mmCIF file of C-alpha atoms in Angstrom:
data_model
loop_
_atom_site.group_PDB
_atom_site.id
_atom_site.type_symbol
_atom_site.label_atom_id
_atom_site.label_comp_id
_atom_site.label_asym_id
_atom_site.label_seq_id
_atom_site.Cartn_x
_atom_site.Cartn_y
_atom_site.Cartn_z
ATOM 1 C CA MET D 1 28.584 -14.583 -45.081
ATOM 2 C CA CYS D 2 28.599 -13.318 -41.440
ATOM 3 C CA VAL D 3 32.040 -14.907 -40.666
ATOM 4 C CA THR D 4 34.184 -14.504 -43.934
ATOM 5 C CA GLY D 5 34.087 -12.611 -47.151
ATOM 6 C CA PRO D 6 32.415 -9.081 -46.911
ATOM 7 C CA TRP D 7 32.157 -9.259 -43.169
ATOM 8 C CA GLY D 8 35.772 -9.971 -42.745
ATOM 9 C CA PHE D 9 36.381 -6.816 -44.878
ATOM 10 C CA ALA D 10 33.907 -4.804 -42.711
ATOM 11 C CA ARG D 11 35.494 -5.877 -39.381
ATOM 12 C CA GLY D 12 38.956 -4.960 -40.897
ATOM 13 C CA LEU D 13 37.664 -1.420 -41.802
ATOM 14 C CA VAL D 14 36.209 -0.903 -38.309
ATOM 15 C CA ARG D 15 39.456 -2.227 -36.693
ATOM 16 C CA LEU D 16 41.513 0.034 -38.823
ATOM 17 C CA TYR D 17 39.286 3.083 -37.979
ATOM 18 C CA LEU D 18 39.601 2.463 -34.331
ATOM 19 C CA GLU D 19 43.497 2.346 -34.662
ATOM 20 C CA THR D 20 43.588 5.451 -36.915
ATOM 21 C CA PRO D 21 40.261 7.212 -36.941
ATOM 22 C CA SER D 22 39.598 9.352 -40.097
ATOM 23 C CA THR D 23 36.624 10.777 -41.965
ATOM 24 C CA ALA D 24 37.556 8.817 -45.099
ATOM 25 C CA LEU D 25 37.440 5.446 -43.174
ATOM 26 C CA CYS D 26 34.147 6.398 -41.528
ATOM 27 C CA ALA D 27 32.541 7.103 -44.850
ATOM 28 C CA ALA D 28 33.937 3.807 -46.319
ATOM 29 C CA ILE D 29 32.421 1.836 -43.430
ATOM 30 C CA LEU D 30 29.068 3.378 -43.686
ATOM 31 C CA VAL D 31 28.929 3.042 -47.535
ATOM 32 C CA PHE D 32 29.930 -0.519 -47.519
ATOM 33 C CA LEU D 33 27.517 -1.518 -44.833
ATOM 34 C CA LYS D 34 24.545 0.195 -46.324
ATOM 35 C CA GLN D 35 25.304 -1.469 -49.660
ATOM 36 C CA GLU D 36 25.823 -4.932 -47.965
ATOM 37 C CA GLU D 37 22.600 -4.499 -45.968
ATOM 38 C CA PHE D 38 20.756 -3.682 -49.251
ATOM 39 C CA SER D 39 22.053 -6.688 -51.177
ATOM 40 C CA PHE D 40 21.477 -8.949 -48.258
ATOM 41 C CA ALA D 41 17.918 -7.673 -47.572
ATOM 42 C CA SER D 42 17.134 -8.061 -51.351
ATOM 43 C CA ALA D 43 18.231 -11.685 -51.479
ATOM 44 C CA ALA D 44 16.703 -12.691 -48.192
ATOM 45 C CA ALA D 45 12.981 -13.488 -48.327
ATOM 46 C CA PRO D 46 12.058 -14.601 -44.652
ATOM 47 C CA ALA D 47 9.906 -12.367 -42.578
ATOM 48 C CA LYS D 48 11.864 -12.896 -39.523
ATOM 49 C CA PRO D 49 15.437 -11.570 -39.774
ATOM 50 C CA SER D 50 18.104 -13.984 -39.753
ATOM 51 C CA ALA D 51 21.039 -13.903 -37.276
ATOM 52 C CA CYS D 52 23.165 -12.586 -40.040
ATOM 53 C CA MET D 53 20.864 -9.847 -40.777
ATOM 54 C CA GLN D 54 20.512 -8.797 -37.210
ATOM 55 C CA ALA D 55 24.293 -8.922 -36.780
ATOM 56 C CA LEU D 56 24.581 -6.749 -39.939
ATOM 57 C CA ARG D 57 22.230 -4.148 -38.435
ATOM 58 C CA LEU D 58 24.313 -4.104 -35.125
ATOM 59 C CA TRP D 59 27.412 -3.549 -37.111
ATOM 60 C CA THR D 60 25.635 -0.709 -38.824
ATOM 61 C CA LEU D 61 24.738 0.923 -35.530
ATOM 62 C CA LEU D 62 28.187 0.605 -34.277
ATOM 63 C CA ALA D 63 29.754 1.923 -37.346
ATOM 64 C CA THR D 64 27.221 4.973 -37.322
ATOM 65 C CA TYR D 65 28.480 5.690 -33.800
ATOM 66 C CA ALA D 66 32.089 5.340 -34.820
ATOM 67 C CA VAL D 67 31.493 7.916 -37.642
ATOM 68 C CA ALA D 68 29.921 10.229 -35.071
ATOM 69 C CA VAL D 69 33.001 9.920 -32.721
ATOM 70 C CA GLY D 70 35.315 10.214 -35.723
ATOM 71 C CA GLN D 71 33.609 13.460 -36.939
ATOM 72 C CA ASN D 72 33.749 14.826 -33.345
ATOM 73 C CA GLN D 73 37.413 14.021 -33.176
ATOM 74 C CA GLY D 74 37.956 15.493 -36.512
ATOM 75 C CA GLN D 75 36.395 18.698 -35.255
ATOM 76 C CA LYS D 76 38.545 18.678 -32.229
ATOM 77 C CA ASN D 77 41.757 18.227 -34.416
ATOM 78 C CA GLN D 78 40.544 21.079 -36.655
ATOM 79 C CA GLU D 79 40.289 23.182 -33.520
ATOM 80 C CA CYS D 80 43.780 22.675 -32.523
ATOM 81 C CA PRO D 81 44.987 26.210 -33.323
ATOM 82 C CA LYS D 82 48.213 27.614 -34.860
ATOM 83 C CA LEU D 83 49.164 30.422 -32.380
ATOM 84 C CA ASN D 84 49.986 33.136 -34.991
ATOM 85 C CA ALA D 85 47.464 32.323 -37.457
ATOM 86 C CA GLN D 86 44.318 31.643 -35.410
ATOM 87 C CA MET D 87 44.918 33.191 -31.992
ATOM 88 C CA PRO D 88 45.587 36.991 -32.690
ATOM 89 C CA GLU D 89 46.039 37.511 -28.855
ATOM 90 C CA PHE D 90 49.413 35.681 -29.144
ATOM 91 C CA GLN D 91 50.760 38.312 -31.615
ATOM 92 C CA LYS D 92 50.870 41.064 -28.987
ATOM 93 C CA LYS D 93 54.309 42.293 -28.186
ATOM 94 C CA THR D 94 53.832 41.424 -24.542
ATOM 95 C CA VAL D 95 53.775 37.699 -25.452
ATOM 96 C CA HIS D 96 56.983 35.675 -25.413
ATOM 97 C CA ILE D 97 57.157 31.875 -26.136
ATOM 98 C CA LYS D 98 60.271 30.000 -26.289
ATOM 99 C CA ASP D 99 58.884 26.851 -27.975
ATOM 100 C CA PRO D 100 55.670 27.689 -29.914
ATOM 101 C CA GLY D 101 55.320 24.072 -31.312
ATOM 102 C CA ARG D 102 55.204 22.677 -27.674
ATOM 103 C CA VAL D 103 52.644 25.257 -26.557
ATOM 104 C CA GLU D 104 50.589 24.349 -29.652
ATOM 105 C CA GLU D 105 50.681 20.693 -28.550
ATOM 106 C CA ILE D 106 49.773 21.496 -25.042
ATOM 107 C CA ILE D 107 46.814 23.744 -26.007
ATOM 108 C CA CYS D 108 45.736 20.919 -28.463
ATOM 109 C CA GLY D 109 45.633 18.420 -25.570
ATOM 110 C CA LEU D 110 43.599 20.957 -23.450
ATOM 111 C CA ILE D 111 41.054 21.428 -26.282
ATOM 112 C CA LYS D 112 40.645 17.748 -26.765
ATOM 113 C CA GLY D 113 40.226 17.174 -23.034
ATOM 114 C CA GLY D 114 37.468 19.889 -22.937
ATOM 115 C CA ALA D 115 35.745 21.128 -19.674
ATOM 116 C CA ALA D 116 35.464 17.699 -18.212
ATOM 117 C CA LYS D 117 39.257 17.505 -17.650
ATOM 118 C CA LEU D 118 40.226 21.120 -16.891
ATOM 119 C CA GLN D 119 41.138 22.942 -13.831
ATOM 120 C CA ILE D 120 42.797 26.305 -13.043
ATOM 121 C CA ILE D 121 45.515 26.864 -10.534
ATOM 122 C CA THR D 122 46.551 30.537 -10.104
ATOM 123 C CA ASP D 123 48.294 33.033 -7.876
ATOM 124 C CA PHE D 124 46.443 36.277 -7.135
ATOM 125 C CA ASP D 125 48.611 39.262 -6.460
ATOM 126 C CA MET D 126 50.051 40.695 -9.789
ATOM 127 C CA THR D 127 48.613 37.661 -11.655
ATOM 128 C CA LEU D 128 44.810 38.026 -11.439
ATOM 129 C CA SER D 129 45.230 41.577 -9.947
ATOM 130 C CA ARG D 130 47.090 44.305 -11.855
ATOM 131 C CA PHE D 131 50.622 45.191 -11.160
ATOM 132 C CA SER D 132 50.071 48.919 -12.268
ATOM 133 C CA TYR D 133 47.545 51.148 -13.891
ATOM 134 C CA ASN D 134 48.392 54.301 -15.851
ATOM 135 C CA GLY D 135 51.969 54.142 -14.585
ATOM 136 C CA LYS D 136 51.038 53.840 -10.884
ATOM 137 C CA ARG D 137 51.616 50.721 -8.984
ATOM 138 C CA CYS D 138 48.604 48.857 -7.752
ATOM 139 C CA PRO D 139 48.477 47.341 -4.175
ATOM 140 C CA THR D 140 48.873 43.720 -3.349
ATOM 141 C CA CYS D 141 46.526 42.175 -0.504
ATOM 142 C CA HIS D 142 49.101 43.272 2.065
ATOM 143 C CA ASN D 143 49.532 46.657 0.502
ATOM 144 C CA ILE D 144 45.793 47.304 0.817
ATOM 145 C CA ILE D 145 46.065 47.280 4.572
ATOM 146 C CA ASP D 146 49.626 48.947 4.561
ATOM 147 C CA ASN D 147 48.103 52.035 2.852
ATOM 148 C CA SER D 148 44.781 52.167 4.724
ATOM 149 C CA LYS D 149 43.678 54.179 7.655
ATOM 150 C CA LEU D 150 43.433 51.057 9.784
ATOM 151 C CA ILE D 151 47.113 51.457 10.862
ATOM 152 C CA THR D 152 49.115 54.233 12.411
ATOM 153 C CA GLU D 153 51.756 56.234 10.324
ATOM 154 C CA GLU D 154 54.615 54.796 12.403
ATOM 155 C CA CYS D 155 53.371 51.344 11.468
ATOM 156 C CA ARG D 156 52.975 52.181 7.860
ATOM 157 C CA LYS D 157 56.630 53.476 7.793
ATOM 158 C CA LYS D 158 57.937 50.176 9.316
ATOM 159 C CA LEU D 159 55.968 48.174 6.782
ATOM 160 C CA LEU D 160 57.355 50.277 3.926
ATOM 161 C CA GLN D 161 60.804 49.847 5.210
ATOM 162 C CA LEU D 162 60.321 46.125 5.296
ATOM 163 C CA LYS D 163 58.967 46.081 1.763
ATOM 164 C CA GLU D 164 61.984 48.160 0.529
ATOM 165 C CA THR D 165 64.407 45.612 2.213
ATOM 166 C CA TYR D 166 62.769 42.363 1.168
ATOM 167 C CA TYR D 167 61.162 43.055 -2.142
ATOM 168 C CA ALA D 168 64.603 43.631 -3.692
ATOM 169 C CA ILE D 169 65.628 40.180 -2.335
ATOM 170 C CA GLU D 170 62.442 38.523 -3.747
ATOM 171 C CA ILE D 171 63.121 39.667 -7.338
ATOM 172 C CA ASP D 172 66.885 39.544 -7.110
ATOM 173 C CA PRO D 173 67.950 37.497 -10.223
ATOM 174 C CA ALA D 174 71.282 36.777 -8.697
ATOM 175 C CA LEU D 175 69.814 34.770 -5.858
ATOM 176 C CA THR D 176 68.393 31.211 -5.919
ATOM 177 C CA ILE D 177 64.953 30.389 -4.404
ATOM 178 C CA GLU D 178 66.787 28.575 -1.631
ATOM 179 C CA GLU D 179 68.715 31.669 -0.676
ATOM 180 C CA LYS D 180 65.594 33.941 -0.845
ATOM 181 C CA TYR D 181 63.476 31.478 1.234
ATOM 182 C CA PRO D 182 64.546 32.593 4.770
ATOM 183 C CA TYR D 183 64.214 36.224 3.896
ATOM 184 C CA MET D 184 60.704 35.746 2.784
ATOM 185 C CA VAL D 185 59.787 34.101 6.096
ATOM 186 C CA GLU D 186 61.381 37.071 8.013
ATOM 187 C CA TRP D 187 59.527 39.612 5.947
ATOM 188 C CA TYR D 188 56.076 37.879 6.327
ATOM 189 C CA ASN D 189 56.482 37.218 10.047
ATOM 190 C CA LYS D 190 57.596 40.780 10.851
ATOM 191 C CA SER D 191 54.760 42.310 8.768
ATOM 192 C CA HIS D 192 52.153 40.060 10.282
ATOM 193 C CA ALA D 193 53.411 40.960 13.764
ATOM 194 C CA LEU D 194 52.970 44.661 13.026
ATOM 195 C CA LEU D 195 49.528 44.161 11.812
ATOM 196 C CA ILE D 196 48.494 42.076 14.960
ATOM 197 C CA GLU D 197 50.099 45.061 17.055
ATOM 198 C CA GLN D 198 47.564 47.364 15.312
ATOM 199 C CA GLY D 199 44.520 45.431 16.505
ATOM 200 C CA LEU D 200 42.845 45.364 13.121
ATOM 201 C CA GLN D 201 38.964 45.182 13.196
ATOM 202 C CA LYS D 202 37.317 42.484 11.026
ATOM 203 C CA ASP D 203 34.270 44.673 10.312
ATOM 204 C CA LYS D 204 36.432 47.377 8.700
ATOM 205 C CA LEU D 205 38.028 45.148 5.921
ATOM 206 C CA ALA D 206 35.320 45.521 3.544
ATOM 207 C CA GLU D 207 35.424 49.243 3.556
ATOM 208 C CA THR D 208 39.274 49.175 3.366
ATOM 209 C CA VAL D 209 39.037 47.143 0.164
ATOM 210 C CA ARG D 210 36.415 49.519 -1.296
ATOM 211 C CA GLU D 211 38.546 52.509 -0.735
ATOM 212 C CA SER D 212 41.798 50.998 -2.009
ATOM 213 C CA ASP D 213 43.351 51.214 -5.492
ATOM 214 C CA VAL D 214 43.307 47.434 -6.074
ATOM 215 C CA MET D 215 42.294 46.389 -9.489
ATOM 216 C CA LEU D 216 41.695 43.095 -11.266
ATOM 217 C CA LYS D 217 43.236 42.529 -14.723
ATOM 218 C CA GLU D 218 41.233 43.448 -17.738
ATOM 219 C CA GLY D 219 39.010 40.732 -18.844
ATOM 220 C CA TYR D 220 38.541 39.277 -15.351
ATOM 221 C CA GLU D 221 34.835 39.112 -15.682
ATOM 222 C CA ASN D 222 34.921 37.002 -18.766
ATOM 223 C CA PHE D 223 37.561 34.755 -17.009
ATOM 224 C CA PHE D 224 35.871 34.162 -13.823
ATOM 225 C CA ASP D 225 32.262 33.948 -15.443
ATOM 226 C CA LYS D 226 33.156 31.512 -18.221
ATOM 227 C CA LEU D 227 34.842 29.064 -15.758
ATOM 228 C CA SER D 228 31.893 29.340 -13.416
ATOM 229 C CA GLU D 229 29.419 28.700 -16.280
ATOM 230 C CA HIS D 230 31.275 25.508 -17.137
ATOM 231 C CA ASN D 231 31.895 24.677 -13.549
ATOM 232 C CA ILE D 232 35.775 24.528 -14.037
ATOM 233 C CA PRO D 233 37.538 24.344 -10.621
ATOM 234 C CA VAL D 234 39.564 27.423 -9.779
ATOM 235 C CA PHE D 235 42.244 27.100 -7.162
ATOM 236 C CA ILE D 236 43.545 30.561 -5.883
ATOM 237 C CA PHE D 237 46.806 29.866 -4.123
ATOM 238 C CA SER D 238 48.037 33.099 -2.674
ATOM 239 C CA ALA D 239 50.853 34.264 -0.362
ATOM 240 C CA GLY D 240 48.720 37.484 0.287
ATOM 241 C CA ILE D 241 46.012 37.912 3.017
ATOM 242 C CA GLY D 242 42.994 35.598 2.306
ATOM 243 C CA ASP D 243 40.421 37.790 3.904
ATOM 244 C CA ILE D 244 41.373 40.727 1.832
ATOM 245 C CA LEU D 245 41.721 38.430 -1.448
ATOM 246 C CA GLU D 246 38.109 37.165 -0.748
ATOM 247 C CA GLU D 247 36.765 40.617 -0.231
ATOM 248 C CA VAL D 248 38.344 41.914 -3.529
ATOM 249 C CA ILE D 249 36.769 39.152 -5.688
ATOM 250 C CA HIS D 250 33.547 39.280 -3.639
ATOM 251 C CA GLN D 251 33.204 43.078 -4.409
ATOM 252 C CA ALA D 252 34.082 42.436 -8.050
ATOM 253 C CA GLY D 253 31.270 39.998 -8.205
ATOM 254 C CA VAL D 254 33.273 37.039 -9.397
ATOM 255 C CA TYR D 255 33.541 34.928 -6.140
ATOM 256 C CA HIS D 256 31.739 32.001 -7.599
ATOM 257 C CA SER D 257 31.058 28.597 -6.009
ATOM 258 C CA ASN D 258 33.738 26.919 -8.283
ATOM 259 C CA VAL D 259 36.507 29.073 -6.598
ATOM 260 C CA LYS D 260 38.625 27.817 -3.818
ATOM 261 C CA VAL D 261 41.029 30.124 -1.963
ATOM 262 C CA VAL D 262 44.091 28.995 -0.084
ATOM 263 C CA SER D 263 45.994 31.871 1.666
ATOM 264 C CA ASN D 264 47.111 33.520 4.948
ATOM 265 C CA PHE D 265 43.788 33.990 6.791
ATOM 266 C CA MET D 266 43.502 36.277 9.704
ATOM 267 C CA ASP D 267 42.368 34.837 13.113
ATOM 268 C CA PHE D 268 40.063 37.230 15.151
ATOM 269 C CA ASP D 269 39.079 37.121 18.620
ATOM 270 C CA GLU D 270 35.393 37.108 19.824
ATOM 271 C CA ASN D 271 35.307 40.898 19.444
ATOM 272 C CA GLY D 272 36.557 40.835 15.832
ATOM 273 C CA ILE D 273 40.016 42.052 16.612
ATOM 274 C CA LEU D 274 43.033 40.500 14.913
ATOM 275 C CA LYS D 275 44.941 38.219 17.182
ATOM 276 C CA GLY D 276 47.054 36.224 14.781
ATOM 277 C CA PHE D 277 46.999 34.367 11.474
ATOM 278 C CA LYS D 278 45.542 30.711 10.957
ATOM 279 C CA GLY D 279 47.676 27.734 10.012
ATOM 280 C CA GLU D 280 51.116 27.688 8.601
ATOM 281 C CA LEU D 281 52.578 30.701 6.772
ATOM 282 C CA ILE D 282 52.410 30.932 2.993
ATOM 283 C CA HIS D 283 54.940 32.986 1.233
ATOM 284 C CA VAL D 284 55.959 33.256 -2.373
ATOM 285 C CA TYR D 285 58.650 30.604 -2.268
ATOM 286 C CA ASN D 286 56.893 27.835 -0.197
ATOM 287 C CA LYS D 287 53.965 27.091 -2.404
ATOM 288 C CA HIS D 288 55.332 23.580 -3.172
ATOM 289 C CA ASP D 289 54.805 22.781 0.514
ATOM 290 C CA GLY D 290 51.325 24.169 0.511
ATOM 291 C CA ALA D 291 50.416 22.436 -2.675
ATOM 292 C CA LEU D 292 51.275 19.137 -1.152
ATOM 293 C CA LYS D 293 49.152 19.864 1.983
ATOM 294 C CA ASN D 294 46.184 20.383 -0.410
ATOM 295 C CA THR D 295 46.292 16.953 -1.988
ATOM 296 C CA ASP D 296 42.871 16.138 -0.576
ATOM 297 C CA TYR D 297 41.376 18.995 -2.660
ATOM 298 C CA PHE D 298 43.385 17.694 -5.713
ATOM 299 C CA LYS D 299 42.248 14.086 -5.182
ATOM 300 C CA GLN D 300 38.644 15.140 -5.498
ATOM 301 C CA LEU D 301 39.571 16.420 -8.968
ATOM 302 C CA LYS D 302 41.512 13.232 -10.044
ATOM 303 C CA ASP D 303 39.604 13.448 -13.484
ATOM 304 C CA ASN D 304 40.646 17.078 -13.905
ATOM 305 C CA SER D 305 44.136 16.090 -15.315
ATOM 306 C CA ASN D 306 44.513 19.196 -17.428
ATOM 307 C CA ILE D 307 45.689 22.366 -15.905
ATOM 308 C CA ILE D 308 46.222 26.008 -16.741
ATOM 309 C CA LEU D 309 48.565 27.483 -14.209
ATOM 310 C CA LEU D 310 49.047 31.258 -13.807
ATOM 311 C CA GLY D 311 51.635 32.957 -11.806
ATOM 312 C CA ASP D 312 53.955 35.817 -11.600
ATOM 313 C CA SER D 313 57.054 34.334 -9.825
ATOM 314 C CA GLN D 314 59.468 31.369 -9.969
ATOM 315 C CA GLY D 315 57.796 30.120 -6.733
ATOM 316 C CA ASP D 316 54.374 29.900 -8.298
ATOM 317 C CA LEU D 317 55.636 27.224 -10.632
ATOM 318 C CA SER D 318 55.280 24.595 -7.994
ATOM 319 C CA MET D 319 51.518 25.330 -7.209
ATOM 320 C CA ALA D 320 50.365 22.217 -9.078
ATOM 321 C CA ASP D 321 52.738 19.917 -7.309
ATOM 322 C CA GLY D 322 49.889 18.428 -5.270
ATOM 323 C CA VAL D 323 48.266 17.119 -8.606
ATOM 324 C CA ALA D 324 49.141 13.518 -8.957
ATOM 325 C CA ASN D 325 47.762 12.808 -12.348
ATOM 326 C CA VAL D 326 48.869 15.713 -14.641
ATOM 327 C CA GLU D 327 48.052 14.949 -18.280
ATOM 328 C CA HIS D 328 48.595 18.384 -19.845
ATOM 329 C CA ILE D 329 49.649 21.585 -18.056
ATOM 330 C CA LEU D 330 50.180 24.993 -19.580
ATOM 331 C CA LYS D 331 52.143 27.511 -17.368
ATOM 332 C CA ILE D 332 51.486 31.147 -18.035
ATOM 333 C CA GLY D 333 53.852 33.559 -16.270
ATOM 334 C CA TYR D 334 53.357 37.354 -15.839
ATOM 335 C CA LEU D 335 56.719 39.250 -15.796
ATOM 336 C CA ASN D 336 56.106 42.462 -14.097
ATOM 337 C CA ASP D 337 59.547 43.741 -12.940
ATOM 338 C CA LYS D 338 63.210 43.472 -13.818
ATOM 339 C CA VAL D 339 62.242 42.275 -17.292
ATOM 340 C CA ASP D 340 65.654 42.443 -19.006
ATOM 341 C CA GLU D 341 67.314 40.487 -16.114
ATOM 342 C CA LEU D 342 64.545 37.898 -15.656
ATOM 343 C CA LEU D 343 63.008 37.283 -19.082
ATOM 344 C CA GLU D 344 65.276 34.424 -20.078
ATOM 345 C CA LYS D 345 64.785 32.609 -16.745
ATOM 346 C CA TYR D 346 61.047 33.051 -17.167
ATOM 347 C CA MET D 347 61.018 31.692 -20.648
ATOM 348 C CA ASP D 348 62.970 28.647 -19.585
ATOM 349 C CA SER D 349 60.291 27.806 -16.922
ATOM 350 C CA TYR D 350 56.975 29.120 -18.126
ATOM 351 C CA ASP D 351 55.435 28.005 -21.429
ATOM 352 C CA ILE D 352 53.982 31.608 -22.152
ATOM 353 C CA VAL D 353 55.488 34.656 -20.678
ATOM 354 C CA LEU D 354 53.515 37.927 -20.586
ATOM 355 C CA VAL D 355 55.691 40.883 -20.044
ATOM 356 C CA LYS D 356 54.134 43.991 -18.293
ATOM 357 C CA ASP D 357 50.744 42.622 -19.556
ATOM 358 C CA GLU D 358 47.673 43.783 -17.423
ATOM 359 C CA SER D 359 44.992 41.617 -19.171
ATOM 360 C CA LEU D 360 43.666 38.137 -19.134
ATOM 361 C CA GLU D 361 43.379 38.100 -22.871
ATOM 362 C CA VAL D 362 45.768 35.147 -23.611
ATOM 363 C CA ALA D 363 44.095 32.935 -20.870
ATOM 364 C CA ASN D 364 40.666 34.040 -22.155
ATOM 365 C CA SER D 365 41.601 33.139 -25.729
ATOM 366 C CA ILE D 366 42.691 29.612 -24.723
ATOM 367 C CA LEU D 367 39.583 29.127 -22.737
ATOM 368 C CA GLN D 368 37.519 30.045 -25.681
ATOM 369 C CA LYS D 369 38.938 27.342 -27.675
ATOM 370 C CA ILE D 370 38.506 24.736 -24.920
ATOM 371 C CA LEU D 371 34.945 25.474 -23.568
#
């Protein structure tokens, strides 16, 4: 009886379940095994269980486990959301999606992977921080210093002239990334040279950030705190100034232990005076190179094969290039400027495009489903 007949049927049910798990199959396996165990036990008188009876009980335990796994899998499948029906955040006018079906599939994969497989890779300026508030532009990490009393008026004018010249190039839809690349290097090198000339003091940076108009996007506390609660790695990859960035998130109370910042960090002398910048320059269009240089970080997260990437430029799309084993990646792009000219290009490259959106509502709604 343990080899053929009912047991052959039982093994077939379990095998079929493993290939195509379903609640109905789980129920069929359990009902069959319970009935078979009862009939076998009624017919068998010996006090010591036979090998068949022991095998039967083992199969019952395995099937019970299969049911539990199946029910969990069924719950995950039910959680895979329809964007419009189950996620109201996606109905906002700011949300643009070229292929909703594909986005649903990616989110489904992220949900099934859960916290154990997830990592966040994000830009900072104008992605986690606001582009504007009440119609007024908010500062980037560089702008926080540009607008501060740490520099002279003459230096401020020079920095503003550089911004007016090179920002137009950065967002010019007619130029390719390759064409923009050398201009970004020029802009950053000239700006950094001016800052070094000013002899900025390290101990003044915290006060400078406090007095600035920098703001993080609405919902930032929920975003950072939930990721910290579930110990999800957060990789902030910024072309800004790392010292300022870290001070911003520190003062906001969200610089948790799961956050790693890669950016342009200042190099101070023994007296705390700026003398240069550490390492190689990171600008908006060379993040591919920077990502590959951080492969050691990503190797430590080899099991975190599901990624939510957030950025606000075409250059941010390459921030995950250092991740070797990507299973699912959802790319969310904030489009803050030149919307009419750039929307189509953004929708071709980002899975979700958020136009003039100053919140993290969409990201938070996805995390709510995953975690």
